[in-house]
Amino acid sequence: MARATRLAEAEGLSDESLLGTLLRLGAVKEAEVVAAYTRLLNTSPWDPAAGEALEPVDDFGSERFARHHGLVVIDDAPTATTVVASVPLSMPGLQALVYRGQKPLVIRVATREALEALIERRYSDARGAEGETVETLDDAQAVPDDIEQLKDMASEAPVIRLVNLILQQALERRASDIHIEPFENQLKVRYRVDGVLIEGEAPPAGYAAAMISRLKILARLDIAERRLPQDGRIMIRIQGRELDLRVSTVPTSFGESVVMRLLDRRTVSLDFASLGIAETTIDNIRRLLERPHGVFLVTGPTGSGKTTTLYTALSGLNTEQRKIITVEDPVEYQLPGINQIQVKPSIGLGFAASLRSIVRQDPDVIMIGEMRDLETSRIAIQSSLTGHLVLSTLHTNSASASITRLLDMGVESYLLASTLEGILAQRLVRRLDPESRIAFEAPQALIERHRLDRYTEARPIMLYRPDESKPGGGYHGRSALTELLMMDDELRGLLMQQVDAASLETAARRKGLETLYENGLRQALAGTTSLDEVLRVTGGD
């Protein structure tokens, strides 16, 4: 209620519009509003189940008028006109009926469902006998074919307010992504907060086409194209904060699904320590980045913070003495002093084509958004052989698996052995709120199962869990689990022999490699996160 009131005050909404917003958000129930109006007007509600007869009346407006204003005249007596109205009451529509009949109105209030049934009764004869046997089941999901009509729908005030409210709620919840998903009878809105999806208030399903068209217009996408996926970008200011939204649309059975990634430059911290990376790992990463040439990879699934880690590395390398060029898809954050290239496959500007050109730009450091294919990987490795430090990402589950992935792509083992310097695998876990986390002594079964006594000398061994009654379920923010594999002569020799990932990892662990799971256990014992969260992300491997 408070949020809707603030919205009303900010945008100058009337009481009628405020009530409509509350109903759409589900803050108040329609039946309760109908009962309140009935008591206020000292009348009876309209109930289609009662089977009341409809009196014939002169033309008091078309079916379009009835649906638009939610008003149906059921009796036109000499002294008063009786009208059935849905909530919120349409004052312009009621004033039009008073002007038309020049007599007082008796208002009977009904739910929107009851009014729809009444409209069908009142206007079915006018539509012809054929219409009585035909029922459109998916009318709420129907999308107009007329582009101008779509634009008009997207420009209506209620649609604009709904879209703005969704964006505002995403900012208040600290969401990284917004998912708008149309289904057969509902429109779902979900927010990804600290890596976990939570459901938000669902707008009416009938607003799906208009809301998605509104977002596509803001992202400068083709609103007429609903058969193919599209990608766009929205720059917007909310509550004084500039947000960069990456918009992706894909066609589904009941419309287009839209996902927006929110990039807030004020919340990103380009500092290894703030990401939750241990000091020893930070020191090793910095030693790798100090090398004049070679390849440094960051691996992990989508949404694991790979790009943020690479940006943090670039910010440390960004000095007057170094020329840095990046090739990205998309360019997520603008870094002053760094030349950033946005790939555009539609015009032939892909990763490989960009790399072939930027090597002639005499850079000291090259960052590639992702090694997606053999051609890109080979050019990147050749660039490191000619004296460049190359940073890039891969989608693999562990550091050692990245080497196997590159070999499977067709990269020659001798090229990898001579250029690869280090691989950082990472995941993100939710960080416990230090003010509300709850400490408890670890049960003996957990200690034995996860061998927790190897990672701490404290006795008794303590673990921590979230206070689920707190905002965010007791979590606030995220921390990185890391696994850093640093190449040496033994590992290079194994790489030349093209051994499997398990053999490489075994050799690296003898030299002190700490896996993602082990690093997660250390963070759980330190109270940074919970053991359940570590197991959720790593699977206990």
Coordinates of C-alpha atoms in Angstrom, one line a residue:
M1 CA 0.0 0.0 0.0
A2 CA 2.8 2.4 0.9
R3 CA 4.6 1.8 -2.4
A4 CA 1.5 2.3 -4.4
T5 CA 0.7 5.5 -2.5
R6 CA 4.3 6.8 -3.2
L7 CA 3.8 6.0 -6.8
A8 CA 0.5 7.8 -6.9
E9 CA 2.0 10.9 -5.3
A10 CA 5.0 10.9 -7.6
E11 CA 3.0 10.5 -10.8
G12 CA -0.1 12.5 -9.8
L13 CA -2.5 9.6 -9.9
S14 CA -6.2 10.0 -9.0
D15 CA -7.8 7.9 -6.3
E16 CA -9.4 5.9 -9.0
S17 CA -6.1 5.1 -10.6
L18 CA -4.5 4.3 -7.3
L19 CA -7.3 1.8 -6.5
G20 CA -6.8 0.3 -9.9
T21 CA -3.0 -0.1 -9.2
L22 CA -3.7 -1.7 -5.9
L23 CA -6.1 -4.2 -7.5
R24 CA -3.6 -5.1 -10.2
L25 CA -0.9 -5.6 -7.7
G26 CA -3.1 -7.8 -5.6
A27 CA -2.7 -5.5 -2.6
V28 CA -6.5 -5.5 -2.1
K29 CA -9.1 -8.1 -3.1
E30 CA -11.7 -7.2 -5.7
A31 CA -14.5 -8.8 -3.6
E32 CA -13.6 -6.7 -0.6
V33 CA -13.7 -3.4 -2.7
V34 CA -17.1 -4.4 -4.1
A35 CA -18.5 -5.0 -0.6
A36 CA -17.1 -1.7 0.6
Y37 CA -18.7 0.2 -2.3
T38 CA -22.0 -1.6 -1.8
R39 CA -22.1 -0.5 1.9
L40 CA -21.1 3.1 0.9
L41 CA -23.7 3.4 -1.8
N42 CA -26.4 1.6 0.3
T43 CA -27.3 -0.7 -2.6
S44 CA -27.0 -4.4 -3.5
P45 CA -24.2 -6.0 -5.5
W46 CA -24.9 -7.5 -9.0
D47 CA -24.7 -11.3 -8.9
P48 CA -25.2 -13.0 -12.3
A49 CA -26.1 -16.3 -10.4
A50 CA -29.2 -14.6 -9.1
G51 CA -30.8 -14.7 -12.6
E52 CA -32.2 -11.1 -12.5
A53 CA -34.1 -10.1 -15.7
L54 CA -32.6 -7.4 -17.8
E55 CA -35.0 -4.6 -18.7
P56 CA -34.9 -3.4 -22.3
V57 CA -33.3 0.0 -22.6
D58 CA -32.6 2.5 -25.3
D59 CA -29.1 2.9 -26.6
F60 CA -27.0 3.8 -23.6
G61 CA -23.6 3.2 -25.2
S62 CA -22.0 0.5 -27.3
E63 CA -20.4 -2.7 -26.2
R64 CA -17.0 -1.0 -26.6
F65 CA -18.2 1.8 -24.2
A66 CA -19.3 -0.9 -21.7
R67 CA -16.0 -2.8 -21.8
H68 CA -13.9 0.3 -21.7
H69 CA -15.6 2.0 -18.7
G70 CA -16.9 -1.2 -17.0
L71 CA -20.5 0.1 -17.1
V72 CA -23.8 -1.6 -18.2
V73 CA -27.2 0.0 -17.9
I74 CA -29.8 -2.6 -16.8
D75 CA -32.9 -0.4 -16.2
D76 CA -33.9 3.1 -17.4
A77 CA -36.8 4.1 -15.2
P78 CA -38.4 7.6 -15.4
T79 CA -36.8 8.6 -12.1
A80 CA -33.4 7.0 -12.3
T81 CA -31.0 4.9 -14.4
T82 CA -29.7 1.7 -12.9
V83 CA -26.2 0.8 -13.9
V84 CA -23.9 -2.1 -13.0
A85 CA -20.3 -0.9 -12.5
S86 CA -17.0 -2.8 -11.9
V87 CA -14.4 -1.4 -9.6
P88 CA -12.6 1.0 -9.7
L89 CA -15.6 3.1 -10.7
S90 CA -15.1 5.0 -13.9
M91 CA -16.1 8.6 -13.1
P92 CA -15.9 9.8 -16.7
G93 CA -18.2 6.9 -17.8
L94 CA -20.7 7.6 -15.0
Q95 CA -20.8 11.3 -15.9
A96 CA -21.4 10.4 -19.5
L97 CA -24.5 8.3 -18.5
V98 CA -25.8 11.1 -16.3
Y99 CA -25.4 13.6 -19.2
R100 CA -27.1 11.1 -21.6
G101 CA -30.1 10.3 -19.4
Q102 CA -30.4 13.7 -17.5
K103 CA -31.4 11.8 -14.3
P104 CA -29.8 10.3 -11.2
L105 CA -28.0 7.0 -11.3
V106 CA -28.5 4.0 -9.1
I107 CA -25.2 2.1 -9.0
R108 CA -24.9 -1.6 -8.5
V109 CA -21.3 -2.8 -8.0
A110 CA -19.9 -6.0 -9.5
T111 CA -16.7 -7.8 -9.9
R112 CA -15.0 -7.7 -13.3
E113 CA -15.9 -11.3 -13.9
A114 CA -19.6 -10.6 -13.1
L115 CA -19.6 -7.6 -15.4
E116 CA -18.1 -9.6 -18.3
A117 CA -20.9 -12.1 -17.9
L118 CA -23.5 -9.2 -17.9
I119 CA -21.9 -7.7 -21.1
E120 CA -22.3 -11.1 -22.8
R121 CA -26.0 -11.2 -21.8
R122 CA -26.7 -7.6 -22.8
Y123 CA -24.9 -7.5 -26.2
S124 CA -24.9 -11.1 -27.4
D125 CA -28.1 -10.5 -29.5
A126 CA -26.5 -7.5 -31.2
R127 CA -23.6 -9.6 -32.3
G128 CA -25.8 -12.1 -34.1
A129 CA -26.9 -15.6 -33.5
E130 CA -23.6 -17.1 -34.7
G131 CA -21.7 -15.4 -31.9
E132 CA -23.7 -17.3 -29.2
T133 CA -21.9 -20.6 -30.1
V134 CA -18.4 -19.2 -30.4
E135 CA -16.2 -18.5 -27.4
T136 CA -12.7 -17.1 -27.7
L137 CA -10.6 -18.9 -25.1
D138 CA -7.4 -16.9 -25.4
D139 CA -8.7 -13.4 -25.9
A140 CA -6.5 -12.1 -23.0
Q141 CA -3.4 -13.4 -24.8
A142 CA -4.4 -12.2 -28.3
V143 CA -1.7 -9.9 -29.7
P144 CA -2.9 -7.2 -32.2
D145 CA -1.3 -7.5 -35.7
D146 CA -1.5 -3.8 -36.3
I147 CA 1.9 -2.3 -35.3
E148 CA 0.4 1.1 -34.6
Q149 CA -2.1 -0.5 -32.2
L150 CA 0.7 -2.2 -30.4
K151 CA 2.5 1.1 -30.1
D152 CA -0.6 2.8 -28.8
M153 CA -1.1 0.0 -26.2
A154 CA 2.5 0.4 -25.1
S155 CA 2.1 4.1 -24.7
E156 CA -0.9 4.0 -22.3
A157 CA -0.3 5.3 -18.8
P158 CA -1.2 2.1 -16.9
V159 CA 1.3 0.1 -19.0
I160 CA 4.1 2.7 -18.5
R161 CA 3.4 2.7 -14.7
L162 CA 3.4 -1.1 -14.5
V163 CA 6.8 -1.3 -16.3
N164 CA 8.2 1.5 -14.2
L165 CA 7.0 -0.3 -11.0
I166 CA 8.6 -3.6 -12.0
L167 CA 11.9 -1.8 -12.6
Q168 CA 11.7 0.1 -9.3
Q169 CA 10.9 -3.1 -7.4
A170 CA 13.9 -4.8 -9.0
L171 CA 16.2 -2.0 -7.8
E172 CA 14.7 -2.1 -4.3
R173 CA 15.2 -5.9 -4.1
R174 CA 18.8 -5.6 -5.4
A175 CA 17.9 -7.9 -8.4
S176 CA 20.5 -8.7 -11.0
D177 CA 17.8 -9.9 -13.5
I178 CA 14.1 -9.5 -14.3
H179 CA 12.2 -12.3 -15.9
I180 CA 8.8 -11.5 -17.5
E181 CA 7.2 -14.7 -18.7
P182 CA 3.7 -15.1 -20.3
F183 CA 1.8 -18.3 -19.7
E184 CA -1.6 -19.4 -20.8
N185 CA -3.6 -17.7 -18.1
Q186 CA -1.0 -15.5 -16.2
L187 CA 1.9 -13.3 -16.7
K188 CA 4.8 -14.1 -14.3
V189 CA 7.4 -11.6 -13.1
R190 CA 10.4 -13.0 -11.3
Y191 CA 13.5 -11.4 -9.9
R192 CA 17.0 -13.0 -9.5
V193 CA 18.4 -11.8 -6.2
D194 CA 21.8 -13.1 -5.1
G195 CA 21.6 -15.8 -7.7
V196 CA 18.1 -17.1 -6.7
L197 CA 14.8 -16.4 -8.4
I198 CA 12.0 -15.0 -6.4
E199 CA 8.5 -14.3 -7.6
G200 CA 7.1 -10.8 -7.7
E201 CA 3.6 -9.4 -8.0
A202 CA 2.0 -10.6 -11.3
P203 CA 0.4 -8.0 -13.5
P204 CA -2.9 -9.0 -15.3
A205 CA -2.3 -11.5 -18.1
G206 CA -4.1 -9.1 -20.5
Y207 CA -1.2 -6.6 -20.2
A208 CA 1.4 -9.0 -21.5
A209 CA 1.5 -7.8 -25.1
A210 CA 1.5 -4.2 -24.1
M211 CA 4.2 -4.5 -21.5
I212 CA 6.5 -6.5 -23.7
S213 CA 5.9 -4.0 -26.6
R214 CA 6.8 -1.2 -24.2
L215 CA 10.1 -2.9 -23.2
K216 CA 10.9 -3.6 -26.9
I217 CA 10.3 0.0 -27.8
L218 CA 12.6 1.2 -25.0
A219 CA 15.3 -1.3 -26.1
R220 CA 14.9 -0.2 -29.7
L221 CA 13.8 -3.6 -30.9
D222 CA 11.4 -4.5 -33.7
I223 CA 8.0 -4.8 -32.0
A224 CA 6.6 -6.4 -35.2
E225 CA 9.0 -9.3 -35.0
R226 CA 7.6 -11.9 -32.6
R227 CA 9.0 -15.1 -34.2
L228 CA 12.7 -14.6 -33.6
P229 CA 14.9 -13.8 -30.5
Q230 CA 16.1 -10.2 -30.2
D231 CA 18.7 -8.5 -28.0
G232 CA 18.7 -4.8 -27.0
R233 CA 19.8 -2.3 -24.4
I234 CA 18.0 0.3 -22.3
M235 CA 19.6 3.2 -20.5
I236 CA 17.4 4.4 -17.7
R237 CA 17.5 6.5 -14.5
I238 CA 15.6 5.2 -11.5
Q239 CA 15.6 7.0 -8.1
G240 CA 18.6 9.0 -9.3
R241 CA 20.6 6.0 -10.3
E242 CA 21.7 5.2 -13.8
L243 CA 21.0 1.6 -14.9
D244 CA 22.1 -0.2 -18.0
L245 CA 19.6 -3.0 -18.9
R246 CA 20.5 -5.7 -21.3
V247 CA 17.2 -7.0 -22.8
S248 CA 16.7 -10.4 -24.4
T249 CA 13.5 -11.7 -25.9
V250 CA 12.7 -15.2 -27.1
P251 CA 9.4 -16.5 -28.6
T252 CA 7.4 -19.0 -26.4
S253 CA 4.1 -20.8 -26.7
F254 CA 2.1 -17.9 -25.2
G255 CA 4.0 -14.8 -26.3
E256 CA 7.5 -13.5 -25.8
S257 CA 9.6 -14.1 -22.7
V258 CA 11.8 -11.2 -21.7
V259 CA 14.8 -11.2 -19.5
M260 CA 16.6 -8.0 -18.5
R261 CA 20.0 -8.0 -16.8
L262 CA 20.5 -4.9 -14.6
L263 CA 23.9 -3.4 -14.6
D264 CA 24.4 -0.8 -11.9
R265 CA 27.8 0.8 -12.0
R266 CA 27.4 2.1 -8.4
T267 CA 27.1 -1.4 -7.0
V268 CA 30.0 -3.1 -8.8
S269 CA 33.3 -3.2 -6.9
L270 CA 36.4 -3.8 -9.0
D271 CA 38.4 -5.1 -6.1
F272 CA 39.5 -8.7 -5.6
A273 CA 39.1 -8.7 -1.8
S274 CA 35.5 -7.3 -2.0
L275 CA 34.7 -10.3 -4.3
G276 CA 35.5 -12.6 -1.4
I277 CA 38.7 -14.0 -2.9
A278 CA 41.3 -15.1 -0.4
E279 CA 44.6 -13.1 0.1
T280 CA 46.8 -15.9 -1.1
T281 CA 44.8 -16.4 -4.2
I282 CA 44.8 -12.6 -4.9
D283 CA 48.6 -12.6 -4.6
N284 CA 48.9 -15.5 -7.1
I285 CA 46.5 -13.8 -9.5
R286 CA 48.6 -10.6 -9.4
R287 CA 51.8 -12.5 -10.1
L288 CA 50.2 -14.0 -13.1
L289 CA 49.0 -10.6 -14.3
E290 CA 52.5 -9.1 -13.9
R291 CA 53.8 -11.4 -16.6
P292 CA 54.4 -9.6 -20.0
H293 CA 52.7 -12.3 -22.1
G294 CA 50.7 -15.5 -21.9
V295 CA 47.1 -16.5 -21.5
F296 CA 45.0 -16.2 -18.3
L297 CA 41.6 -17.8 -18.3
V298 CA 38.6 -17.3 -16.0
T299 CA 36.0 -20.2 -16.2
G300 CA 32.6 -20.9 -14.8
P301 CA 28.9 -21.0 -15.8
T302 CA 26.8 -18.0 -16.9
G303 CA 26.3 -15.7 -14.0
S304 CA 29.4 -16.8 -12.0
G305 CA 31.0 -13.4 -12.1
K306 CA 33.7 -14.1 -14.7
T307 CA 33.4 -10.7 -16.4
T308 CA 33.6 -8.8 -13.1
T309 CA 36.8 -10.7 -12.2
L310 CA 38.3 -9.8 -15.6
Y311 CA 37.3 -6.2 -15.2
T312 CA 38.9 -6.2 -11.8
A313 CA 42.1 -7.6 -13.3
L314 CA 42.0 -4.9 -16.1
S315 CA 41.5 -2.1 -13.7
G316 CA 44.7 -3.1 -11.9
L317 CA 46.6 -3.3 -15.2
N318 CA 45.2 0.0 -16.5
T319 CA 48.2 2.4 -16.3
E320 CA 49.6 5.1 -18.6
Q321 CA 52.3 2.7 -19.8
R322 CA 49.9 0.0 -21.0
K323 CA 47.5 -0.1 -24.0
I324 CA 44.5 -2.3 -23.3
I325 CA 41.9 -3.4 -25.9
T326 CA 38.9 -5.6 -25.1
V327 CA 36.6 -7.5 -27.5
E328 CA 33.2 -8.2 -25.7
D329 CA 29.7 -9.3 -26.3
P330 CA 28.3 -7.2 -24.8
V331 CA 30.4 -4.4 -23.3
E332 CA 29.0 -4.5 -19.8
Y333 CA 30.8 -1.6 -18.1
Q334 CA 32.7 1.3 -19.6
L335 CA 36.3 1.4 -18.2
P336 CA 38.1 4.8 -18.6
G337 CA 41.4 4.5 -20.5
I338 CA 40.6 1.1 -22.0
N339 CA 39.6 0.6 -25.7
Q340 CA 36.5 -1.6 -25.7
I341 CA 35.0 -3.2 -28.8
Q342 CA 31.4 -4.4 -29.1
V343 CA 31.2 -7.4 -31.5
K344 CA 28.5 -7.2 -34.1
P345 CA 28.1 -10.5 -35.9
S346 CA 25.3 -9.1 -38.1
I347 CA 28.0 -7.1 -40.0
G348 CA 30.8 -9.6 -39.8
L349 CA 32.5 -8.1 -36.7
G350 CA 32.9 -11.2 -34.5
F351 CA 35.6 -12.2 -32.0
A352 CA 38.0 -13.6 -34.6
A353 CA 37.6 -10.7 -37.0
S354 CA 38.2 -8.2 -34.2
L355 CA 41.2 -10.0 -32.9
R356 CA 42.9 -10.1 -36.3
S357 CA 42.6 -6.3 -36.5
I358 CA 43.5 -5.3 -32.9
V359 CA 46.8 -7.2 -32.9
R360 CA 47.9 -4.5 -35.4
Q361 CA 46.9 -1.8 -32.9
D362 CA 50.0 -2.7 -30.8
P363 CA 48.2 -3.5 -27.5
D364 CA 50.0 -4.7 -24.4
V365 CA 46.9 -6.4 -23.0
I366 CA 44.0 -8.0 -24.8
M367 CA 40.8 -9.1 -23.2
I368 CA 38.5 -11.5 -25.1
G369 CA 34.9 -11.8 -23.8
E370 CA 34.8 -15.6 -24.5
M371 CA 36.8 -18.2 -26.4
R372 CA 33.8 -19.6 -28.3
D373 CA 35.5 -21.4 -31.2
L374 CA 38.7 -22.8 -32.5
E375 CA 39.5 -19.8 -34.7
T376 CA 39.2 -17.3 -31.8
S377 CA 41.2 -19.5 -29.5
R378 CA 44.0 -19.9 -32.0
I379 CA 44.3 -16.2 -32.7
A380 CA 44.3 -15.5 -28.9
I381 CA 47.1 -18.0 -28.3
Q382 CA 49.1 -16.7 -31.3
S383 CA 48.7 -13.2 -29.9
S384 CA 50.2 -14.3 -26.6
L385 CA 53.1 -15.8 -28.5
T386 CA 53.8 -12.4 -30.1
G387 CA 54.2 -10.7 -26.7
H388 CA 50.7 -9.9 -25.5
L389 CA 49.0 -10.7 -22.2
V390 CA 45.6 -12.3 -23.2
L391 CA 42.7 -12.6 -20.7
S392 CA 39.6 -14.5 -21.6
T393 CA 36.7 -16.7 -20.3
L394 CA 35.5 -20.3 -20.9
H395 CA 32.3 -22.1 -19.8
T396 CA 33.7 -25.1 -18.0
N397 CA 33.1 -26.7 -14.6
S398 CA 36.6 -26.6 -13.2
A399 CA 40.1 -25.2 -14.0
S400 CA 41.6 -28.4 -15.2
A401 CA 38.5 -29.1 -17.4
S402 CA 39.3 -25.9 -19.3
I403 CA 42.5 -27.4 -20.7
T404 CA 40.6 -30.5 -21.9
R405 CA 38.0 -28.2 -23.5
L406 CA 40.5 -26.3 -25.5
L407 CA 42.2 -29.5 -26.6
D408 CA 38.8 -30.9 -27.7
M409 CA 38.2 -27.7 -29.7
G410 CA 41.3 -28.5 -31.7
V411 CA 43.9 -26.2 -30.1
E412 CA 47.4 -27.9 -30.3
S413 CA 48.8 -29.1 -27.0
Y414 CA 52.2 -27.6 -27.6
L415 CA 50.7 -24.2 -28.2
L416 CA 48.7 -24.4 -24.9
A417 CA 51.8 -25.7 -23.0
S418 CA 53.9 -22.7 -24.1
T419 CA 51.3 -19.9 -23.6
L420 CA 48.9 -20.9 -20.8
E421 CA 49.9 -19.3 -17.5
G422 CA 46.9 -19.8 -15.2
I423 CA 43.2 -20.7 -15.0
L424 CA 40.8 -19.4 -12.3
A425 CA 37.5 -21.3 -11.9
Q426 CA 34.8 -19.6 -9.8
R427 CA 31.3 -19.7 -8.5
L428 CA 29.2 -17.3 -6.5
V429 CA 27.5 -18.2 -3.2
R430 CA 25.2 -16.1 -1.2
R431 CA 26.9 -14.2 1.7
L432 CA 25.4 -14.5 5.2
D433 CA 24.3 -11.3 6.8
P434 CA 26.9 -10.9 9.6
E435 CA 24.4 -9.1 11.8
S436 CA 21.9 -11.9 11.9
R437 CA 23.7 -15.2 11.1
I438 CA 23.2 -17.9 13.6
A439 CA 26.3 -20.0 14.8
F440 CA 25.9 -23.6 15.8
E441 CA 28.3 -26.4 16.7
A442 CA 28.8 -28.8 13.7
P443 CA 27.4 -32.3 14.3
Q444 CA 30.0 -35.0 14.2
A445 CA 28.3 -36.6 11.2
L446 CA 28.9 -33.4 9.2
I447 CA 32.5 -33.1 10.4
E448 CA 33.3 -36.7 9.2
R449 CA 31.4 -36.4 5.9
H450 CA 33.1 -33.2 4.8
R451 CA 36.3 -33.7 6.8
L452 CA 35.9 -30.2 8.3
D453 CA 38.6 -30.7 10.9
R454 CA 41.2 -30.4 8.0
Y455 CA 40.2 -26.8 7.4
T456 CA 40.2 -25.3 10.9
E457 CA 42.0 -25.7 14.1
A458 CA 39.2 -24.2 16.2
R459 CA 37.4 -26.5 18.6
P460 CA 34.5 -27.0 18.8
I461 CA 34.0 -26.6 15.1
M462 CA 31.3 -24.0 14.4
L463 CA 29.1 -23.5 11.3
Y464 CA 26.6 -20.8 10.5
R465 CA 23.1 -20.7 9.1
P466 CA 20.9 -17.8 8.0
D467 CA 18.1 -16.3 10.0
E468 CA 15.3 -16.9 7.5
S469 CA 13.0 -14.4 9.2
K470 CA 15.3 -11.5 8.1
P471 CA 15.1 -9.7 4.7
G472 CA 16.6 -11.8 1.9
G473 CA 16.3 -14.9 4.0
G474 CA 19.3 -14.0 6.0
Y475 CA 21.6 -13.5 3.0
H476 CA 22.9 -10.2 1.6
G477 CA 25.3 -10.1 -1.4
R478 CA 27.5 -12.8 -2.8
S479 CA 31.0 -14.1 -2.3
A480 CA 33.2 -15.9 -4.9
L481 CA 34.5 -19.4 -4.5
T482 CA 37.7 -19.8 -6.4
E483 CA 40.0 -22.5 -7.7
L484 CA 43.3 -21.3 -9.2
L485 CA 45.5 -23.6 -11.3
M486 CA 48.9 -22.2 -12.0
M487 CA 50.9 -23.8 -14.7
D488 CA 54.5 -25.1 -14.0
D489 CA 56.9 -27.5 -15.8
E490 CA 55.3 -30.7 -14.5
L491 CA 51.8 -29.6 -15.6
R492 CA 53.1 -28.4 -19.0
G493 CA 54.7 -31.8 -19.5
L494 CA 51.4 -33.6 -18.7
L495 CA 49.6 -31.2 -21.0
M496 CA 51.9 -32.2 -23.8
Q497 CA 51.0 -35.8 -23.2
Q498 CA 47.3 -34.8 -23.5
V499 CA 46.3 -36.4 -20.2
D500 CA 42.7 -36.1 -19.0
A501 CA 41.4 -33.4 -16.6
A502 CA 41.4 -35.7 -13.6
S503 CA 45.1 -36.4 -14.0
L504 CA 45.9 -32.7 -14.4
E505 CA 43.9 -31.9 -11.3
T506 CA 45.5 -34.6 -9.2
A507 CA 49.0 -33.3 -10.1
A508 CA 47.9 -29.7 -9.4
R509 CA 46.4 -30.7 -6.0
R510 CA 49.8 -32.2 -5.0
K511 CA 51.2 -28.7 -5.5
G512 CA 48.5 -27.0 -3.4
L513 CA 45.5 -26.5 -5.7
E514 CA 42.4 -25.9 -3.6
T515 CA 39.1 -26.9 -5.3
L516 CA 35.9 -24.9 -5.4
Y517 CA 34.4 -27.3 -2.8
E518 CA 37.3 -27.0 -0.5
N519 CA 37.4 -23.2 -0.8
G520 CA 33.7 -23.2 0.0
L521 CA 34.2 -25.3 3.1
R522 CA 36.7 -22.7 4.4
Q523 CA 34.2 -19.9 3.8
A524 CA 31.5 -21.8 5.5
L525 CA 33.7 -22.3 8.6
A526 CA 34.6 -18.6 8.5
G527 CA 30.9 -17.7 8.6
T528 CA 31.0 -16.0 5.2
T529 CA 28.3 -18.4 3.9
S530 CA 26.4 -21.5 5.0
L531 CA 27.4 -25.1 4.3
D532 CA 24.1 -25.6 2.5
E533 CA 24.9 -22.8 0.1
V534 CA 28.3 -24.3 -0.6
L535 CA 26.8 -27.7 -1.4
R536 CA 24.1 -26.1 -3.5
V537 CA 26.7 -24.4 -5.7
T538 CA 29.5 -27.0 -5.8
G539 CA 27.5 -30.2 -5.5
G540 CA 29.9 -31.4 -2.7
D541 CA 32.6 -32.3 -5.2

